[in-house]
Coordinates of C-alpha atoms in Angstrom, one line a residue:
M1 CA 4.5 14.3 10.7
S2 CA 0.7 14.6 9.2
G3 CA -1.9 12.9 10.6
S4 CA -1.4 9.6 8.1
A5 CA -1.4 7.4 11.1
A6 CA -5.0 8.3 11.7
A7 CA -7.1 6.0 9.8
A8 CA -8.2 7.6 6.4
V9 CA -11.8 8.5 5.5
H10 CA -13.0 9.4 1.9
N11 CA -16.2 11.1 0.4
V12 CA -17.7 8.8 -2.2
F13 CA -20.3 10.4 -4.9
V14 CA -22.8 8.1 -5.8
Y15 CA -25.4 8.1 -8.6
G16 CA -27.2 4.9 -9.1
S17 CA -27.9 2.0 -7.1
L18 CA -26.0 3.1 -4.5
L19 CA -28.2 6.0 -3.9
A20 CA -30.5 3.6 -2.0
D21 CA -29.7 3.1 1.5
D22 CA -30.7 -0.7 1.1
V23 CA -28.3 -1.7 -1.1
V24 CA -25.3 0.5 0.9
R25 CA -26.8 -1.3 3.8
V26 CA -26.2 -4.9 2.7
L27 CA -22.4 -3.7 1.2
L28 CA -21.2 -1.7 4.0
N29 CA -23.4 -2.8 7.3
R30 CA -24.7 0.3 8.0
I31 CA -25.8 3.3 5.9
P32 CA -23.2 6.3 6.3
P33 CA -24.1 9.7 6.5
S34 CA -25.0 11.4 3.2
S35 CA -25.9 14.8 1.5
A36 CA -27.1 15.9 -1.8
A37 CA -24.5 16.7 -4.4
L38 CA -24.1 17.8 -7.9
L39 CA -21.3 16.6 -10.4
N40 CA -21.1 18.6 -13.4
G41 CA -19.7 17.9 -16.4
F42 CA -20.9 14.4 -16.7
H43 CA -24.1 12.5 -17.7
R44 CA -25.9 9.5 -16.4
F45 CA -26.3 7.0 -19.2
S46 CA -28.9 3.6 -19.2
I47 CA -26.8 0.8 -20.0
K48 CA -28.2 -1.8 -22.4
G49 CA -28.7 -5.2 -20.5
R50 CA -28.1 -3.6 -17.3
V51 CA -30.1 -2.4 -14.5
Y52 CA -27.4 0.4 -13.6
P53 CA -26.2 3.4 -14.9
A54 CA -22.9 4.5 -15.9
I55 CA -21.8 8.1 -16.1
L56 CA -19.2 9.5 -18.5
P57 CA -17.9 13.1 -18.9
V58 CA -20.5 15.5 -21.0
Q59 CA -20.0 19.0 -21.5
N60 CA -22.7 21.6 -19.9
D61 CA -24.3 18.0 -18.5
Q62 CA -24.5 17.3 -14.6
V63 CA -25.4 14.2 -12.4
I64 CA -27.5 14.5 -9.2
G65 CA -26.7 12.5 -6.9
K66 CA -25.1 12.1 -2.8
V67 CA -22.0 12.0 -1.2
L68 CA -21.6 8.9 1.3
S69 CA -19.3 10.4 3.9
G70 CA -17.0 8.9 6.2
I71 CA -16.0 5.8 4.1
T72 CA -13.2 4.0 5.6
D73 CA -10.1 2.1 3.6
P74 CA -11.9 -1.1 4.0
E75 CA -15.6 0.2 2.9
L76 CA -14.0 1.8 0.0
H77 CA -12.5 -1.8 -0.8
I78 CA -15.8 -3.4 -0.9
L79 CA -16.9 -0.4 -3.0
D80 CA -14.1 -1.0 -5.6
E81 CA -15.0 -5.1 -5.8
F82 CA -18.7 -3.9 -6.0
E83 CA -17.8 -1.7 -9.1
D84 CA -15.3 -4.2 -10.2
V85 CA -14.0 -3.5 -13.6
E86 CA -16.6 -1.7 -15.5
Y87 CA -15.6 1.3 -13.6
R88 CA -12.7 3.0 -12.4
R89 CA -12.5 4.9 -9.1
T90 CA -12.2 8.7 -10.3
S91 CA -11.6 11.9 -7.9
V92 CA -13.9 14.7 -9.0
E93 CA -15.1 18.0 -7.7
V94 CA -19.0 17.9 -6.5
S95 CA -20.8 20.7 -5.5
S96 CA -23.0 20.1 -2.0
M97 CA -27.1 20.9 -2.8
E98 CA -27.6 21.9 0.4
S99 CA -24.6 24.9 1.2
S100 CA -23.0 24.6 -2.4
D101 CA -19.5 24.2 -0.9
K102 CA -17.5 22.2 -3.2
L103 CA -15.9 18.7 -1.8
Q104 CA -13.8 16.5 -3.4
A105 CA -14.9 13.0 -3.8
H106 CA -14.3 9.6 -5.3
A107 CA -17.0 8.7 -8.0
Y108 CA -16.8 5.3 -10.2
V109 CA -16.5 6.3 -14.0
W110 CA -17.6 4.0 -16.4
N111 CA -14.6 2.9 -18.4
N112 CA -15.5 2.6 -22.0
A113 CA -15.8 6.0 -23.2
N114 CA -16.9 4.6 -26.3
D115 CA -19.3 1.9 -25.2
P116 CA -22.1 1.3 -27.9
N117 CA -24.6 0.2 -25.0
L118 CA -24.6 3.5 -23.6
Y119 CA -28.1 5.3 -24.1
G120 CA -30.4 7.9 -23.0
D121 CA -30.9 8.9 -19.0
W122 CA -30.9 6.4 -16.1
D123 CA -34.3 7.3 -14.1
F124 CA -33.4 6.3 -10.2
E125 CA -37.3 6.4 -9.6
E126 CA -37.8 3.7 -12.3
W127 CA -34.9 1.6 -11.3
K128 CA -36.4 1.7 -7.6
R129 CA -39.9 0.5 -8.5
V130 CA -38.9 -2.2 -11.1
H131 CA -35.5 -3.6 -9.9
K132 CA -34.5 -2.5 -6.7
E133 CA -35.8 -5.7 -5.0
S134 CA -34.0 -8.3 -7.2
F135 CA -30.9 -5.9 -7.2
I136 CA -30.5 -5.9 -3.3
K137 CA -31.1 -9.7 -3.6
M138 CA -28.2 -10.1 -5.8
T139 CA -26.3 -7.7 -3.8
I140 CA -26.5 -9.7 -0.7
G141 CA -25.2 -12.6 -3.2
F142 CA -22.1 -10.6 -4.0
T143 CA -21.3 -9.8 -0.9
E144 CA -21.7 -13.3 0.2
E145 CA -19.4 -14.2 -2.3
L146 CA -17.1 -11.8 -1.3
E147 CA -16.4 -13.9 1.9
L148 CA -15.5 -16.4 -0.1
P149 CA -11.5 -17.3 -0.7
E150 CA -12.3 -17.8 -4.4
S151 CA -14.9 -15.2 -5.0
K152 CA -16.5 -14.0 -8.3
P153 CA -16.2 -10.6 -9.4
R154 CA -19.4 -8.5 -9.4
V155 CA -20.3 -8.6 -12.9
A156 CA -20.1 -12.2 -13.1
T157 CA -22.5 -12.6 -9.8
Y158 CA -24.8 -10.2 -11.8
E159 CA -24.9 -11.9 -14.9
S160 CA -25.5 -15.1 -13.1
F161 CA -27.9 -13.8 -10.8
Y162 CA -30.1 -11.8 -13.6
Q163 CA -29.6 -15.2 -16.0
Q164 CA -31.1 -17.1 -13.3
D165 CA -34.1 -14.5 -12.9
D166 CA -34.6 -14.3 -16.7
E167 CA -35.2 -18.2 -16.5
M168 CA -38.2 -18.2 -13.8

């Protein structure tokens, strides 16, 4: 029998708001080990009306991000809920930027390849400066909702949070 009785752990390639340890800590109650990584054959887009990015396959392009290691099944479930229906979890091969080793990881790829709201490049440094603080507050709201029996999808939490924010 293979080690299927052992708890599964996963690698997850992150490239947007989850590059921020503060966001990961709110979601998972810890900061897992991570390493810089490169995903070839994809592009990181900005999304009109959203503060987080999307990735889609694009030839001759690449996305710099990081791989979170040792993600447990319950943690992967939390990330699935957080990424919600806008993304689909896909298995990808990434290159470690520290050793150039190739490794398998999960990545959350935008569901709508023809989305007219995708444009340009998403900038993590700008996101940290402009949106990180409010995004962390929204993420705290999401994790509190997740505890409830009738929790809202993350997109609904995001939209209600940022609508409130706009009214202030």
